[in-house]
Coordinates of C-alpha atoms in Angstrom, one line a residue:
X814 CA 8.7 -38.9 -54.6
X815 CA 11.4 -38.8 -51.8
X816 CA 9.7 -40.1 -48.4
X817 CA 12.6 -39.6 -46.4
X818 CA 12.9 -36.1 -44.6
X819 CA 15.1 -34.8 -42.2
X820 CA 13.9 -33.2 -38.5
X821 CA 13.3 -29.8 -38.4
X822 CA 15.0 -28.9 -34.9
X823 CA 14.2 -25.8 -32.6
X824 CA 15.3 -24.1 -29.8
X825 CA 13.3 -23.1 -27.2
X826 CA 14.0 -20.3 -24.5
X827 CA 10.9 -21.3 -22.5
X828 CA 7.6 -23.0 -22.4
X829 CA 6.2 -20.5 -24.5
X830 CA 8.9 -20.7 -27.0
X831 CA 8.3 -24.4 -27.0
X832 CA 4.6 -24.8 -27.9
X833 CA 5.4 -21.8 -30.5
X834 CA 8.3 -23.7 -32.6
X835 CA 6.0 -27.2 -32.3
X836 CA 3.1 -25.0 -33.6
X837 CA 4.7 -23.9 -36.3
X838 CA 6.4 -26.9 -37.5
X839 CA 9.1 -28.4 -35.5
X840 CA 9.6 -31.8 -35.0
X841 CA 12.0 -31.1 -32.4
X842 CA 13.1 -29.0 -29.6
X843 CA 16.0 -28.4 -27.9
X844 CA 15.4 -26.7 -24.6
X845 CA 18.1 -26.2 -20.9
X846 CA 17.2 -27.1 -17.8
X847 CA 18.2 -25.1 -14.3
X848 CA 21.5 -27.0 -14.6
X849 CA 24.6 -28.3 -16.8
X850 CA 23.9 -26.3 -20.1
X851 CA 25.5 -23.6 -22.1
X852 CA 22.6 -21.5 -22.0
X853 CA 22.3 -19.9 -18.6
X854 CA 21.3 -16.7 -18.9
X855 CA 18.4 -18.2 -20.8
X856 CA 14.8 -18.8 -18.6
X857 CA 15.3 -22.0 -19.2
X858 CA 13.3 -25.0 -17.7
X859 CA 11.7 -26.3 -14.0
X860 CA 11.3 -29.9 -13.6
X861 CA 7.7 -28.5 -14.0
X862 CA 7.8 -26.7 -17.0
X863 CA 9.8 -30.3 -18.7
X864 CA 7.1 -32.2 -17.8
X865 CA 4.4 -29.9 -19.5
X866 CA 6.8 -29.2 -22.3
X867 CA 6.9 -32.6 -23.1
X868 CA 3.4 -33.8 -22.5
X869 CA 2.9 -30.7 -25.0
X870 CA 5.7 -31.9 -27.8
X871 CA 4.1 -35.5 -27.7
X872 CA 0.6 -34.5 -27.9
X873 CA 1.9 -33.4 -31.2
X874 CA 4.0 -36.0 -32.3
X875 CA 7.2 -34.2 -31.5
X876 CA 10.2 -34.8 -29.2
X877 CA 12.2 -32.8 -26.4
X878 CA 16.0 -32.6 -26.1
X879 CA 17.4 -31.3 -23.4
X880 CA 21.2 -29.5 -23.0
X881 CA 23.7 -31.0 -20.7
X882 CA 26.1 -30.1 -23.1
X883 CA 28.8 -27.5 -20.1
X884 CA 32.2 -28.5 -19.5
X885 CA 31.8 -29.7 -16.2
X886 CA 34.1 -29.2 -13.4
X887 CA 34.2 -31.9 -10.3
X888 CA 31.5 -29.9 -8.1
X889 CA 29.4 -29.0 -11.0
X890 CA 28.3 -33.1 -11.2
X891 CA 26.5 -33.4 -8.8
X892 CA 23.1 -34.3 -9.0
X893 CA 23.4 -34.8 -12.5
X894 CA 22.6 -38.8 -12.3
X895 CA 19.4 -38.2 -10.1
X896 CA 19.2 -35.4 -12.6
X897 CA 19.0 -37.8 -16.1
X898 CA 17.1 -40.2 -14.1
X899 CA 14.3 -37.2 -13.8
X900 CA 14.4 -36.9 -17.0
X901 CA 13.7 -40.4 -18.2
X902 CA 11.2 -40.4 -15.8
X903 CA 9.1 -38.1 -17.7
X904 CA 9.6 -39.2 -21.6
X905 CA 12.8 -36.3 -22.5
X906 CA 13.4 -37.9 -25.7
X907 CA 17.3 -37.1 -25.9
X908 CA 19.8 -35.4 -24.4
X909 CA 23.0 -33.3 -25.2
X910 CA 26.3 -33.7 -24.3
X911 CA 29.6 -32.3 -25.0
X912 CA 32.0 -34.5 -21.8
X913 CA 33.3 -37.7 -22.3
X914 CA 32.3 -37.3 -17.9
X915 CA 28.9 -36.6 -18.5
X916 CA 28.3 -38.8 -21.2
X917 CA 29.5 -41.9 -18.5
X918 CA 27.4 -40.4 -15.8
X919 CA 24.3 -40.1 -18.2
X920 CA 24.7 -44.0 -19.6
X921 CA 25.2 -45.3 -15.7
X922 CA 22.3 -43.6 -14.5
X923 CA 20.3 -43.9 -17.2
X924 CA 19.1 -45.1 -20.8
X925 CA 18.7 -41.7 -22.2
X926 CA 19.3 -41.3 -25.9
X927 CA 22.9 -39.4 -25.8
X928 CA 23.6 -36.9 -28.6
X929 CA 27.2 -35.5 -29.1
X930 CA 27.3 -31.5 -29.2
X931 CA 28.8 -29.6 -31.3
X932 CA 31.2 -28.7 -28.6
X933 CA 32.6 -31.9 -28.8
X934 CA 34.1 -30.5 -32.0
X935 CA 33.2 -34.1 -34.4
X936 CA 34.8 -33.1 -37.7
X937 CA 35.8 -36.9 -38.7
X938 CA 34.3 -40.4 -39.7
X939 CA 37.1 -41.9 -37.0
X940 CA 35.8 -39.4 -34.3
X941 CA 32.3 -40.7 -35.0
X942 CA 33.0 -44.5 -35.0
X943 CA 34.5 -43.4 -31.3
X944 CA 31.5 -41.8 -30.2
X945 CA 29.7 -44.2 -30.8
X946 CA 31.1 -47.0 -29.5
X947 CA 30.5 -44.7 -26.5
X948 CA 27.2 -44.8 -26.6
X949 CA 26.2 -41.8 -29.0
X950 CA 23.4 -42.1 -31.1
X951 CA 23.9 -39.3 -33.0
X952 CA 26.3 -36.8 -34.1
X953 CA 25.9 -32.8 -34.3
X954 CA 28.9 -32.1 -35.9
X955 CA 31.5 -28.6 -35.6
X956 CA 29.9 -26.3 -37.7
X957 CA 33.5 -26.1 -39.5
X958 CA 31.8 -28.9 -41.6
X959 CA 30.1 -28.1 -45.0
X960 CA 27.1 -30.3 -45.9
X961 CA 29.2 -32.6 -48.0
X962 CA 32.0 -33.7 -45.3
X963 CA 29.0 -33.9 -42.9
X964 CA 27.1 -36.4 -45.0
X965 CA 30.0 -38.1 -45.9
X966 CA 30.7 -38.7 -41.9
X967 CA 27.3 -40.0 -41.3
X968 CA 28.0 -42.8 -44.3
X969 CA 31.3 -44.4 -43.4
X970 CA 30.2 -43.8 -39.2
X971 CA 26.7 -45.2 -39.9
X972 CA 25.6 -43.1 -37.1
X973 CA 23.0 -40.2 -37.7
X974 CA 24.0 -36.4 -38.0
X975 CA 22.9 -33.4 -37.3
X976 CA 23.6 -29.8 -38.9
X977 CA 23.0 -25.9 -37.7
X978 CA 21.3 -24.2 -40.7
X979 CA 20.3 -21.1 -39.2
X980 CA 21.3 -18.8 -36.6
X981 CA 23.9 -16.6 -34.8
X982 CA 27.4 -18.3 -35.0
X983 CA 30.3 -18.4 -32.7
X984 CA 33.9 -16.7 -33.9
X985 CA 35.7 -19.4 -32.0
X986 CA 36.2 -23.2 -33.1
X987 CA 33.4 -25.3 -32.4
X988 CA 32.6 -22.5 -29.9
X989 CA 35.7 -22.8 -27.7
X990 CA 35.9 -19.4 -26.6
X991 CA 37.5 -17.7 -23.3
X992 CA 37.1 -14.2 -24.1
X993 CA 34.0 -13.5 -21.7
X994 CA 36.4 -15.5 -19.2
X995 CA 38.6 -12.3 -18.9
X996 CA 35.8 -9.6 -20.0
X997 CA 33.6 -9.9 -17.2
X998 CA 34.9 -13.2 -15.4
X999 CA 32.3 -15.6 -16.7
X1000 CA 33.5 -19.0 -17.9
X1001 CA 31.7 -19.4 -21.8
X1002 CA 32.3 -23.0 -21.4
X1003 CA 30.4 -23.4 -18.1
X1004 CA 27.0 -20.9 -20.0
X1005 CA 28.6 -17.7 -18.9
X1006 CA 29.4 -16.5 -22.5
X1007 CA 28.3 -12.7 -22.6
X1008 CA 29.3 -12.8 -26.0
X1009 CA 32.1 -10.0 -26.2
X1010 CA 33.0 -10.6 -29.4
X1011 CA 30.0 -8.8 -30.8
X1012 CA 31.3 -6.0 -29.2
X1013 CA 33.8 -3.0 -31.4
X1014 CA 37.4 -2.9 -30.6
X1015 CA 39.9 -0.4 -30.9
X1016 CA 43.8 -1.1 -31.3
X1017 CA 45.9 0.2 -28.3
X1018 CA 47.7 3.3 -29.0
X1019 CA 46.1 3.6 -32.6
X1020 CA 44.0 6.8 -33.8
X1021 CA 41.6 4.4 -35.9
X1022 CA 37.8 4.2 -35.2
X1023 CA 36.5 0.8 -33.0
X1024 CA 35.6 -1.8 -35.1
X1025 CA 34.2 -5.2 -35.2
X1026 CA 36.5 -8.4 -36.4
X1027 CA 35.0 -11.1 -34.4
X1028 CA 31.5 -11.0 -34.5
X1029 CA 30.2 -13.7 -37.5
X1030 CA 27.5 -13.1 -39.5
X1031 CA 24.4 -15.2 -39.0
X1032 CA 23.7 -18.6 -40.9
X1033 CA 20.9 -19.5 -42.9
X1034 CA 20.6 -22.9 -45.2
X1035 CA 17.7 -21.5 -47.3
X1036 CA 20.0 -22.3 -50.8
X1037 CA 20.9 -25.9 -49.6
X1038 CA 17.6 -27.9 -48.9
X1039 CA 18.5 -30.1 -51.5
X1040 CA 21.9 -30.8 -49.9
X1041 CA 20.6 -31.6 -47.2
X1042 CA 18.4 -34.7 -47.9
X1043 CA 21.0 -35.5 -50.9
X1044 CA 23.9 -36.0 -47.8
X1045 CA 20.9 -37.6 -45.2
X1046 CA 21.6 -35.2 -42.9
X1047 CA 19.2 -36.4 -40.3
X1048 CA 18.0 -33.1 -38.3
X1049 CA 18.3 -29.1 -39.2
X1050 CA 18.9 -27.3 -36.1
X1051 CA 18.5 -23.6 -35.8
X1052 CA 20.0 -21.9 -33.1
X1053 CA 18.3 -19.3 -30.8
X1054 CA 17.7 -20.4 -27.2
X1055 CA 17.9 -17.0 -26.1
X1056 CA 15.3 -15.5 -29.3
X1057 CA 11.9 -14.3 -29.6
X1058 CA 8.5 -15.9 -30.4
X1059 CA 9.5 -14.0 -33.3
X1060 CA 12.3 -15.1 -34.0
X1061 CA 11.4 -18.9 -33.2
X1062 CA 8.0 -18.8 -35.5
X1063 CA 9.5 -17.2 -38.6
X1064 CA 12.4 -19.8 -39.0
X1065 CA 10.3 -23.1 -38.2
X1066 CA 7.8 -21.7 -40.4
X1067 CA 10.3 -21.2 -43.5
X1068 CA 12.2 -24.2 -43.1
X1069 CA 8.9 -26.1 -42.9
X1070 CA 7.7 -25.1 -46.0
X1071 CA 11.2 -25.9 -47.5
X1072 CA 11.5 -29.1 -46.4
X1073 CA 7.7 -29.9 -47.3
X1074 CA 7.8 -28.3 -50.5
X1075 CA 11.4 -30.2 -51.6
X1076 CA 9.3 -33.3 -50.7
X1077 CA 6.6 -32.5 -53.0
X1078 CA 8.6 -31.2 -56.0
X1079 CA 7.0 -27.6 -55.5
X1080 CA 10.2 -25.4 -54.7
X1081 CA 10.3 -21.9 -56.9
X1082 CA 12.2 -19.1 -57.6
X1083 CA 9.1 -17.0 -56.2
X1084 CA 8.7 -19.3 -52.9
X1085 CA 12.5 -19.2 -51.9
X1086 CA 12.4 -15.3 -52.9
X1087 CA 9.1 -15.3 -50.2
X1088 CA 11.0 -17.3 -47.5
X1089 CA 13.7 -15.3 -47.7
X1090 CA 12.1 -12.4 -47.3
X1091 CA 10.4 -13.4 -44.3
X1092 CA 13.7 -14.4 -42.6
X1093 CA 14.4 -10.8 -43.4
X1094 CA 11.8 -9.7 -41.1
X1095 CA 13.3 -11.2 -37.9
X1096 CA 16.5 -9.3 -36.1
X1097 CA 19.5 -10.9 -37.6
X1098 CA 22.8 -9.8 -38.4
X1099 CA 23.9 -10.1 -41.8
X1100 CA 23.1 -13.5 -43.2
X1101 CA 25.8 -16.1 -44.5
X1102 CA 26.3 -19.7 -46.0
X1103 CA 29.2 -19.9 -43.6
X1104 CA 31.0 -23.3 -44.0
X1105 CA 27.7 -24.8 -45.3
X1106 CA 29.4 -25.3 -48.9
X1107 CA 32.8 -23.7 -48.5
X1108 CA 34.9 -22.8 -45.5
X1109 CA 33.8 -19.7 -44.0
X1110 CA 36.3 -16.8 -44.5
X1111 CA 37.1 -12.9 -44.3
X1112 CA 33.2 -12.7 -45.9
X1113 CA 31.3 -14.1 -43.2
X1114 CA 33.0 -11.5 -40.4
X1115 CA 29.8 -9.2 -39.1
X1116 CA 31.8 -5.3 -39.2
X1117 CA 28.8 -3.6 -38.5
X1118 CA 28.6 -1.6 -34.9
X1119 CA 24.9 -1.6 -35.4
X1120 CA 24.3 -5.0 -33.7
X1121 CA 21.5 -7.6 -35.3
X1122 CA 18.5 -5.7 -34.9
X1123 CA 18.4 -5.6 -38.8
X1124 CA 14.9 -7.2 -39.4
X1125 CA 12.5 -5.5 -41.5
X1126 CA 9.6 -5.6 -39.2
X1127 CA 8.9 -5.2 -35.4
X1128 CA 7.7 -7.6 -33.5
X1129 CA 4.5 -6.8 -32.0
X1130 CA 3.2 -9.6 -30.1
X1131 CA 1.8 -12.9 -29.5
X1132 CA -1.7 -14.1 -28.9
X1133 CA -2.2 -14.8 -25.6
X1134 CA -5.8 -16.1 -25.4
X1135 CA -9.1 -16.5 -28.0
X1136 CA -12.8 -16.6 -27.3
X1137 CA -15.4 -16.9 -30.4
X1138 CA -15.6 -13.1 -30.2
X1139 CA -12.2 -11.8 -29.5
X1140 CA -8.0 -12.0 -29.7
X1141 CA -6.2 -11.1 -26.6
X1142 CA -2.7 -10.1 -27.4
X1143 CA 0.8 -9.4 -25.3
X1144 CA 2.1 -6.5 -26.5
X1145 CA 5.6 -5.6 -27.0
X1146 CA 5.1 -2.3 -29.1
X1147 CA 2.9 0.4 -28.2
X1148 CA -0.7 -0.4 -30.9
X1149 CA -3.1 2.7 -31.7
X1150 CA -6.6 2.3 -33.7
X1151 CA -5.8 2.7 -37.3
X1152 CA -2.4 0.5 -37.2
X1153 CA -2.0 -2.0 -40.0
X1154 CA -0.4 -5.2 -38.7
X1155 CA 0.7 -8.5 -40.1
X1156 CA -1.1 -11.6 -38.4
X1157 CA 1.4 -15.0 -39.2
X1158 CA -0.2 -18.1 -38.5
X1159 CA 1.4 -21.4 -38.4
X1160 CA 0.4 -22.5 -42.3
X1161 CA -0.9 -20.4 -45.1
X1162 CA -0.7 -17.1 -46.1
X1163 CA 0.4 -13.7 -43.8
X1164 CA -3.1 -12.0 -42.8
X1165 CA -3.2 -8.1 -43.7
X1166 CA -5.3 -6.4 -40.8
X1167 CA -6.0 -3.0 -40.0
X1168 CA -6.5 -2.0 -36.4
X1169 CA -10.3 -1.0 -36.1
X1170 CA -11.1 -1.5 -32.4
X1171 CA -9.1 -2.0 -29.4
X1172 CA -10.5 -3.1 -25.8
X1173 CA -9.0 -3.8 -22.5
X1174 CA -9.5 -6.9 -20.8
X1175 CA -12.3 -5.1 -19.2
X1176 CA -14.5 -4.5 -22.2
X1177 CA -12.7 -0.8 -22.3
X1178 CA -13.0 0.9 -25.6
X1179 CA -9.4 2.1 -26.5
X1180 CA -7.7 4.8 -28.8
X1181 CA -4.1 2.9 -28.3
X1182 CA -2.2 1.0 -25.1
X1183 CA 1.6 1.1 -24.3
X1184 CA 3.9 -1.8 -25.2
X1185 CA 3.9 -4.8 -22.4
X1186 CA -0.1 -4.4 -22.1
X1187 CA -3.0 -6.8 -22.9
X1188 CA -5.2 -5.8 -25.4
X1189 CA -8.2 -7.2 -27.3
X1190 CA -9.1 -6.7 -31.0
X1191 CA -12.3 -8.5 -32.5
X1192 CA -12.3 -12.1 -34.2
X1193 CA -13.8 -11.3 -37.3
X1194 CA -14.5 -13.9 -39.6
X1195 CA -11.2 -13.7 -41.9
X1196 CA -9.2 -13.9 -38.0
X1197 CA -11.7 -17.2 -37.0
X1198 CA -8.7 -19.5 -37.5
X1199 CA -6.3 -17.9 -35.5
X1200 CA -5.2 -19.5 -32.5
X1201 CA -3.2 -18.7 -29.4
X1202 CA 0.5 -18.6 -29.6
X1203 CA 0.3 -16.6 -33.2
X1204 CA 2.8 -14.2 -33.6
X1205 CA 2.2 -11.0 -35.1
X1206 CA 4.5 -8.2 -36.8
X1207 CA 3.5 -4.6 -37.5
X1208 CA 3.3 -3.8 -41.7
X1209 CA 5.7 -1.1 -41.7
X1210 CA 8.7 -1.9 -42.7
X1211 CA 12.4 -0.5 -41.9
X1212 CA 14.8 0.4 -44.6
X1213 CA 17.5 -2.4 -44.1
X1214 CA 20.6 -4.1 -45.7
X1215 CA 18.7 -7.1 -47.8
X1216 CA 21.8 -10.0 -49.2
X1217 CA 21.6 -11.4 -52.1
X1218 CA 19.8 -14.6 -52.2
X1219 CA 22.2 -17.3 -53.8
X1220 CA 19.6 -20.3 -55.0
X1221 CA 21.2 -23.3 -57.1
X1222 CA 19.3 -26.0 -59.3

């Protein structure tokens, strides 16, 4: 049996998004602070909410990274060595950087573990022996690289490396894009991106309909787990800082049970069929290997004008708060007695639950409440081991686009 096993990395928008990924099976979370990350339209993080984030993560044997990964102008560094020196204080287990400016100003203020962004555009064994005679501990590489050249990097640098295997992807190189510079003046570099290329474009003086040529489809790694630990690539990152619960607990709990189930020698047909098709669930765009095995080409372009809300299921909230008697639930769908949803907990099997009772936080008997409300259902006994921070879907399903799931032995 194979002991090793890579990190299962997440992203996480907020504190709730962190305890969500960590609950369902992250080793790892990435997360922004106020300052110096790409993420800023993002909630992202108080010196508050780090401290409780990680006092959560390491409760559970997990660690916190945190973004510092902008391309920083002059004025823009200030602070930023009181700033790392803050985060040591309170246990932040890494940090992310992109500048060769930052990087300095992190290793003279501080002893913070330093890990190279894919910004920084790595896509050699002779950039990665640089780095880390820098100071870089480890690598995560342009997502240009397929598994192979990125295991094949972390060999001859002897450094550790790090992959994306699922999420939206960037149209530019290693992310290196100025369009929302000249669309609406915000610097993509500095965590303005607005991401215009999703957007339909239409040809100047041409009759033809808008369309979309820049906007990439979304990765997913679900057909390359065993690449993965054959090229020791040392943590799986899915991207998503700005996604849902939703979206955050559906992806750690499917590449959880990959990894885990690689380990023990129990992957199937049927189980990568069932991951799969709860990665459908989630709004995505259409999903892709992208350079994962092969360079990404004219097949991974998005040309839908529908956007990514292609999931199967709605999201219809999270669970808030428990007693022995009850669930209390934030809604983000309107929920009516009779409604069949789809309770996911963190291990084992989706529960199948048809709405019987609803009650306001007042004790209120209820015949349905509006989206963004509080609402109660009873914890009846197949519901006792539900917890809060469970996510939960409704059961209907939309009619979408499903890809063809390519496996390999």
């Amino acid at each position: 049996m194979n002991h090793w096993k890579p990190e299962l990395l997440a992203p996480a928008k907020n504190l709730e998004r962190l305890k969500v990924a960590i609950l369902y099976g992250a080793d790892a979370v990435y997360v922004g602070g106020q300052k110096y990350g790409l993420r800023a339209r993002a909630d992202n993080f108080t010196d508050y909410d780090l401290k409780n984030g990680v006092a959560f993560a390491h409760k559970y044997n997990a660690k916190v990274y945190v973004t510092l990964n902008a391309f920083l102008h002059d004025a823009d560094l200030e602070g930023l060595g009181d700033y790392c020196q803050f985060l040591e204080s309170i246990g932040i287990d890494g940090v992310i950087v992109s500048d060769v400016g930052v990087l300095r100003v992190v290793r003279k203020s501080s002893n913070l573990n330093i890990h190279l962004s894919t910004q920084a555009s790595c896509l050699n064994s002779s950039s990665a022996e640089l780095w880390k005679q820098f100071g870089v501990k480890r690598l995560i590489v342009g997502r240009e690289l397929s598994v192979a050249e990125t295991g094949l990097i972390g060999e001859k640098s002897g450094i550790d490396v790090e992959m994306f295997i699922h999420g939206a992807m960037c149209m530019a190189y290693s992310g290196h894009c100025t369009i929302s510079n000249f669309t609406a003046g915000r610097d993509s570099n500095r965590g303005g991106c607005i991401q215009s290329c999703r957007l339909p474009y239409k040809l100047e003086n041409q009759d033809s309909n808008p369309i979309t040529f820049m906007s990439s489809k979304d990765l997913w790694g679900v057909h390359k787990i065993e690449d993965f630990f054959k090229h020791k690539i040392c943590s799986l990152k899915i991207e998503g800082r700005m996604k849902s619960s939703f979206y955050v607990a559906m992806t750690c709990k499917a590449y959880r049970q990959l990894i885990d189930a690689y380990l023990e020698g129990t992957i199937t047909p049927e189980l990568l069929e069932k991951i799969a098709s709860n990665l459908e669930s989630i709004p995505h765009r259409d999903y892709s290997s992208g350079s994962l095995e092969n360079p990404a080409d004219s097949d991974s372009v998005f040309g839908q004008l529908s956007g990514n809300n292609r999931g199967t299921h709605e999201y219809l909230g999270i669970v808030i708060d428990t007693t022995s008697d009850y669930l209390a639930l934030q809604l983000l769908e309107p929920l009516s007695v009779g409604d069949e949803i789809q309770i996911i907990p963190p291990k084992g099997e989706i529960i199948n639950w048809k709405i019987t009772q609803l009650l306001s936080v007042m004790g209120e008997a209820l015949d349905s409440i509006q989206k963004d409300s509080v609402v109660c259902i009873p914890r009846v006994d197949i519901l006792q081991d539900i917890n809060q921070f469970t996510v939960i879907r409704l059961s209907r399903q939309k009619t979408v686009y499903k890809p063809e799931l390519v496996t390999h032995s």
